[in-house]
Amino acid sequence: MDASETDSGGLRLRVAFGSGWGVGITFKPVAESQTHPDGSVDLAGARRVKVILDAPAGIRFSMGLQESGHGPAYEQTYAGYAGADGESYTTPEVTTVEGRQTYTFRLDEMSLSPSYGNQRGNSRIDTPAIAQCHLFFPGNQATSTLLFLSIEFD
């Protein structure tokens, strides 16, 4: 994946998906919004995530997030802030519609990631300490260019 900033503040992504598991991009909170010493941000009360993309039709992707304290699934302890216990969550896969679109994901519909993060946590998204979120594009798709505009929690 090649990424370059646009004049309008977006991020142009040229994605070569490959034939394997795919490719992803991770977004961390900007320094001005960080709440906790580990760089995580307090999003208490958030119920949805909105991802705005300008993309060709037919690109499959999912969105994920990690709580403060996240790490590989084999870890024995996960030390997060504000009650976060290091879980990782993912959304069901969606397919893009051509043009600029807002893709809305409800936090209560996200699933615990089976391959990363605390597998023995409290089974709820601890929004007072979100460390990062990511977009994942599975493999076996045609190389494409899309414009990432924003991720917003509300």
PDB file of C-alpha atoms in Angstrom:
ATOM      1  CA  MET A   1       0.000   0.000   0.000  1.00  0.00           C
ATOM      2  CA  ASP A   2       1.267   3.446  -0.896  1.00  0.00           C
ATOM      3  CA  ALA A   3      -0.197   6.421   0.968  1.00  0.00           C
ATOM      4  CA  SER A   4       0.183  10.109   0.179  1.00  0.00           C
ATOM      5  CA  GLU A   5      -1.481  13.165   1.688  1.00  0.00           C
ATOM      6  CA  THR A   6      -3.718  15.225  -0.572  1.00  0.00           C
ATOM      7  CA  ASP A   7      -3.986  19.022  -0.655  1.00  0.00           C
ATOM      8  CA  SER A   8      -7.414  18.751   1.006  1.00  0.00           C
ATOM      9  CA  GLY A   9      -6.053  16.799   3.992  1.00  0.00           C
ATOM     10  CA  GLY A  10      -7.173  13.364   2.842  1.00  0.00           C
ATOM     11  CA  LEU A  11      -4.987  10.369   2.312  1.00  0.00           C
ATOM     12  CA  ARG A  12      -4.705   8.836  -1.160  1.00  0.00           C
ATOM     13  CA  LEU A  13      -4.256   5.082  -0.817  1.00  0.00           C
ATOM     14  CA  ARG A  14      -2.993   2.978  -3.700  1.00  0.00           C
ATOM     15  CA  VAL A  15      -3.805  -0.536  -2.565  1.00  0.00           C
ATOM     16  CA  ALA A  16      -2.282  -3.677  -4.062  1.00  0.00           C
ATOM     17  CA  PHE A  17      -4.231  -6.338  -2.203  1.00  0.00           C
ATOM     18  CA  GLY A  18      -2.163  -9.350  -3.218  1.00  0.00           C
ATOM     19  CA  SER A  19      -3.327 -12.950  -3.205  1.00  0.00           C
ATOM     20  CA  GLY A  20      -2.763 -13.629   0.494  1.00  0.00           C
ATOM     21  CA  TRP A  21      -4.409 -12.264   3.623  1.00  0.00           C
ATOM     22  CA  GLY A  22      -4.560  -8.672   2.339  1.00  0.00           C
ATOM     23  CA  VAL A  23      -3.326  -5.322   3.606  1.00  0.00           C
ATOM     24  CA  GLY A  24      -4.264  -2.781   6.252  1.00  0.00           C
ATOM     25  CA  ILE A  25      -3.532   0.684   7.550  1.00  0.00           C
ATOM     26  CA  THR A  26      -3.542   1.747  11.216  1.00  0.00           C
ATOM     27  CA  PHE A  27      -4.553   5.151  12.543  1.00  0.00           C
ATOM     28  CA  LYS A  28      -3.506   6.401  15.986  1.00  0.00           C
ATOM     29  CA  PRO A  29      -4.896   9.486  17.753  1.00  0.00           C
ATOM     30  CA  VAL A  30      -3.083  12.726  16.986  1.00  0.00           C
ATOM     31  CA  ALA A  31      -1.019  14.089  19.865  1.00  0.00           C
ATOM     32  CA  GLU A  32      -3.479  16.912  20.606  1.00  0.00           C
ATOM     33  CA  SER A  33      -6.308  14.455  21.287  1.00  0.00           C
ATOM     34  CA  GLN A  34      -4.414  11.893  23.360  1.00  0.00           C
ATOM     35  CA  THR A  35      -5.836  11.490  26.859  1.00  0.00           C
ATOM     36  CA  HIS A  36      -3.646   8.828  28.491  1.00  0.00           C
ATOM     37  CA  PRO A  37       0.144   8.355  28.767  1.00  0.00           C
ATOM     38  CA  ASP A  38       0.058   5.467  26.261  1.00  0.00           C
ATOM     39  CA  GLY A  39      -1.437   7.752  23.586  1.00  0.00           C
ATOM     40  CA  SER A  40      -4.954   6.359  23.801  1.00  0.00           C
ATOM     41  CA  VAL A  41      -7.953   8.664  23.678  1.00  0.00           C
ATOM     42  CA  ASP A  42     -11.133   8.930  25.768  1.00  0.00           C
ATOM     43  CA  LEU A  43     -14.134   8.272  23.514  1.00  0.00           C
ATOM     44  CA  ALA A  44     -16.566   7.502  26.349  1.00  0.00           C
ATOM     45  CA  GLY A  45     -20.132   7.545  25.114  1.00  0.00           C
ATOM     46  CA  ALA A  46     -19.239   6.768  21.499  1.00  0.00           C
ATOM     47  CA  ARG A  47     -21.650   4.334  19.883  1.00  0.00           C
ATOM     48  CA  ARG A  48     -20.616   4.454  16.238  1.00  0.00           C
ATOM     49  CA  VAL A  49     -17.618   4.879  13.978  1.00  0.00           C
ATOM     50  CA  LYS A  50     -17.979   6.682  10.650  1.00  0.00           C
ATOM     51  CA  VAL A  51     -15.394   6.096   7.942  1.00  0.00           C
ATOM     52  CA  ILE A  52     -15.524   8.427   4.949  1.00  0.00           C
ATOM     53  CA  LEU A  53     -13.954   7.115   1.740  1.00  0.00           C
ATOM     54  CA  ASP A  54     -14.053   8.122  -1.897  1.00  0.00           C
ATOM     55  CA  ALA A  55     -13.562   4.797  -3.655  1.00  0.00           C
ATOM     56  CA  PRO A  56     -14.409   2.768  -6.716  1.00  0.00           C
ATOM     57  CA  ALA A  57     -17.275   0.309  -6.341  1.00  0.00           C
ATOM     58  CA  GLY A  58     -16.614  -3.207  -5.119  1.00  0.00           C
ATOM     59  CA  ILE A  59     -13.695  -2.805  -2.667  1.00  0.00           C
ATOM     60  CA  ARG A  60     -14.169  -5.066   0.362  1.00  0.00           C
ATOM     61  CA  PHE A  61     -12.936  -3.816   3.739  1.00  0.00           C
ATOM     62  CA  SER A  62     -13.525  -3.965   7.472  1.00  0.00           C
ATOM     63  CA  MET A  63     -12.717  -1.595  10.323  1.00  0.00           C
ATOM     64  CA  GLY A  64     -11.126  -2.569  13.608  1.00  0.00           C
ATOM     65  CA  LEU A  65     -10.071  -0.944  16.847  1.00  0.00           C
ATOM     66  CA  GLN A  66      -7.829  -1.729  19.784  1.00  0.00           C
ATOM     67  CA  GLU A  67      -8.231  -0.700  23.383  1.00  0.00           C
ATOM     68  CA  SER A  68      -5.445   0.645  25.550  1.00  0.00           C
ATOM     69  CA  GLY A  69      -3.173  -2.212  26.637  1.00  0.00           C
ATOM     70  CA  HIS A  70      -3.671  -4.242  23.444  1.00  0.00           C
ATOM     71  CA  GLY A  71      -1.131  -6.830  22.366  1.00  0.00           C
ATOM     72  CA  PRO A  72      -0.767 -10.283  20.832  1.00  0.00           C
ATOM     73  CA  ALA A  73      -3.395 -12.863  21.795  1.00  0.00           C
ATOM     74  CA  TYR A  74      -0.813 -15.054  23.584  1.00  0.00           C
ATOM     75  CA  GLU A  75       0.057 -12.385  26.212  1.00  0.00           C
ATOM     76  CA  GLN A  76      -0.820 -13.251  29.797  1.00  0.00           C
ATOM     77  CA  THR A  77      -1.567  -9.693  30.958  1.00  0.00           C
ATOM     78  CA  TYR A  78      -2.842  -6.535  29.282  1.00  0.00           C
ATOM     79  CA  ALA A  79      -2.227  -3.259  31.132  1.00  0.00           C
ATOM     80  CA  GLY A  80      -4.552  -0.571  29.805  1.00  0.00           C
ATOM     81  CA  TYR A  81      -5.709   2.792  31.093  1.00  0.00           C
ATOM     82  CA  ALA A  82      -9.181   3.824  32.307  1.00  0.00           C
ATOM     83  CA  GLY A  83     -10.358   0.240  32.759  1.00  0.00           C
ATOM     84  CA  ALA A  84      -9.411  -0.863  29.243  1.00  0.00           C
ATOM     85  CA  ASP A  85      -8.243  -4.456  29.139  1.00  0.00           C
ATOM     86  CA  GLY A  86      -6.492  -4.688  25.785  1.00  0.00           C
ATOM     87  CA  GLU A  87      -9.156  -6.217  23.581  1.00  0.00           C
ATOM     88  CA  SER A  88      -9.246  -5.867  19.811  1.00  0.00           C
ATOM     89  CA  TYR A  89     -12.522  -5.651  17.864  1.00  0.00           C
ATOM     90  CA  THR A  90     -13.498  -5.845  14.217  1.00  0.00           C
ATOM     91  CA  THR A  91     -16.543  -5.125  12.071  1.00  0.00           C
ATOM     92  CA  PRO A  92     -18.174  -7.338   9.490  1.00  0.00           C
ATOM     93  CA  GLU A  93     -16.777  -6.813   5.983  1.00  0.00           C
ATOM     94  CA  VAL A  94     -18.510  -4.224   3.788  1.00  0.00           C
ATOM     95  CA  THR A  95     -18.203  -3.429   0.082  1.00  0.00           C
ATOM     96  CA  THR A  96     -17.679   0.097  -1.214  1.00  0.00           C
ATOM     97  CA  VAL A  97     -20.155   1.951  -3.372  1.00  0.00           C
ATOM     98  CA  GLU A  98     -18.616   4.210  -6.040  1.00  0.00           C
ATOM     99  CA  GLY A  99     -17.846   7.777  -4.981  1.00  0.00           C
ATOM    100  CA  ARG A 100     -17.675   9.552  -1.654  1.00  0.00           C
ATOM    101  CA  GLN A 101     -19.558   7.563   0.960  1.00  0.00           C
ATOM    102  CA  THR A 102     -19.857   7.397   4.734  1.00  0.00           C
ATOM    103  CA  TYR A 103     -19.636   3.860   6.110  1.00  0.00           C
ATOM    104  CA  THR A 104     -21.143   3.686   9.595  1.00  0.00           C
ATOM    105  CA  PHE A 105     -20.272   0.886  12.015  1.00  0.00           C
ATOM    106  CA  ARG A 106     -22.064   0.437  15.334  1.00  0.00           C
ATOM    107  CA  LEU A 107     -19.733  -0.442  18.201  1.00  0.00           C
ATOM    108  CA  ASP A 108     -22.289  -2.864  19.660  1.00  0.00           C
ATOM    109  CA  GLU A 109     -22.111  -4.883  16.424  1.00  0.00           C
ATOM    110  CA  MET A 110     -18.329  -5.308  16.486  1.00  0.00           C
ATOM    111  CA  SER A 111     -16.847  -8.713  17.340  1.00  0.00           C
ATOM    112  CA  LEU A 112     -13.827  -9.626  19.404  1.00  0.00           C
ATOM    113  CA  SER A 113     -10.898 -10.234  17.070  1.00  0.00           C
ATOM    114  CA  PRO A 114      -9.977 -13.933  17.301  1.00  0.00           C
ATOM    115  CA  SER A 115      -6.328 -13.398  16.352  1.00  0.00           C
ATOM    116  CA  TYR A 116      -5.186 -10.337  18.306  1.00  0.00           C
ATOM    117  CA  GLY A 117      -5.760  -8.703  21.676  1.00  0.00           C
ATOM    118  CA  ASN A 118      -6.951  -9.958  25.036  1.00  0.00           C
ATOM    119  CA  GLN A 119      -9.089 -13.059  24.518  1.00  0.00           C
ATOM    120  CA  ARG A 120     -10.098 -13.194  28.201  1.00  0.00           C
ATOM    121  CA  GLY A 121     -11.262  -9.604  28.651  1.00  0.00           C
ATOM    122  CA  ASN A 122     -14.566  -8.133  29.758  1.00  0.00           C
ATOM    123  CA  SER A 123     -16.139  -8.576  26.289  1.00  0.00           C
ATOM    124  CA  ARG A 124     -17.087  -4.923  25.883  1.00  0.00           C
ATOM    125  CA  ILE A 125     -15.433  -2.059  24.062  1.00  0.00           C
ATOM    126  CA  ASP A 126     -13.843   0.172  26.692  1.00  0.00           C
ATOM    127  CA  THR A 127     -14.330   3.510  24.948  1.00  0.00           C
ATOM    128  CA  PRO A 128     -12.615   5.589  27.677  1.00  0.00           C
ATOM    129  CA  ALA A 129      -9.257   4.359  26.286  1.00  0.00           C
ATOM    130  CA  ILE A 130      -9.105   3.583  22.545  1.00  0.00           C
ATOM    131  CA  ALA A 131      -5.517   3.181  21.347  1.00  0.00           C
ATOM    132  CA  GLN A 132      -5.938   2.891  17.579  1.00  0.00           C
ATOM    133  CA  CYS A 133      -8.189   1.866  14.741  1.00  0.00           C
ATOM    134  CA  HIS A 134      -7.489   0.369  11.360  1.00  0.00           C
ATOM    135  CA  LEU A 135      -8.905  -0.420   7.961  1.00  0.00           C
ATOM    136  CA  PHE A 136      -8.287  -3.905   6.603  1.00  0.00           C
ATOM    137  CA  PHE A 137      -8.612  -4.845   2.934  1.00  0.00           C
ATOM    138  CA  PRO A 138      -8.648  -8.613   2.271  1.00  0.00           C
ATOM    139  CA  GLY A 139      -6.605 -10.068  -0.584  1.00  0.00           C
ATOM    140  CA  ASN A 140      -7.654 -11.145  -4.062  1.00  0.00           C
ATOM    141  CA  GLN A 141      -8.989  -7.757  -5.191  1.00  0.00           C
ATOM    142  CA  ALA A 142      -7.872  -5.646  -8.150  1.00  0.00           C
ATOM    143  CA  THR A 143      -5.256  -2.968  -7.358  1.00  0.00           C
ATOM    144  CA  SER A 144      -7.183   0.233  -6.653  1.00  0.00           C
ATOM    145  CA  THR A 145      -6.757   3.832  -5.586  1.00  0.00           C
ATOM    146  CA  LEU A 146      -9.097   5.304  -3.018  1.00  0.00           C
ATOM    147  CA  LEU A 147      -9.246   8.463  -0.954  1.00  0.00           C
ATOM    148  CA  PHE A 148      -9.490   8.162   2.826  1.00  0.00           C
ATOM    149  CA  LEU A 149     -11.118  11.298   4.243  1.00  0.00           C
ATOM    150  CA  SER A 150     -11.800  10.620   7.931  1.00  0.00           C
ATOM    151  CA  ILE A 151     -12.675   8.352  10.823  1.00  0.00           C
ATOM    152  CA  GLU A 152     -15.061   9.839  13.358  1.00  0.00           C
ATOM    153  CA  PHE A 153     -16.473   8.391  16.574  1.00  0.00           C
ATOM    154  CA  ASP A 154     -19.849   9.627  17.793  1.00  0.00           C
TER     155      ASP A 154
END
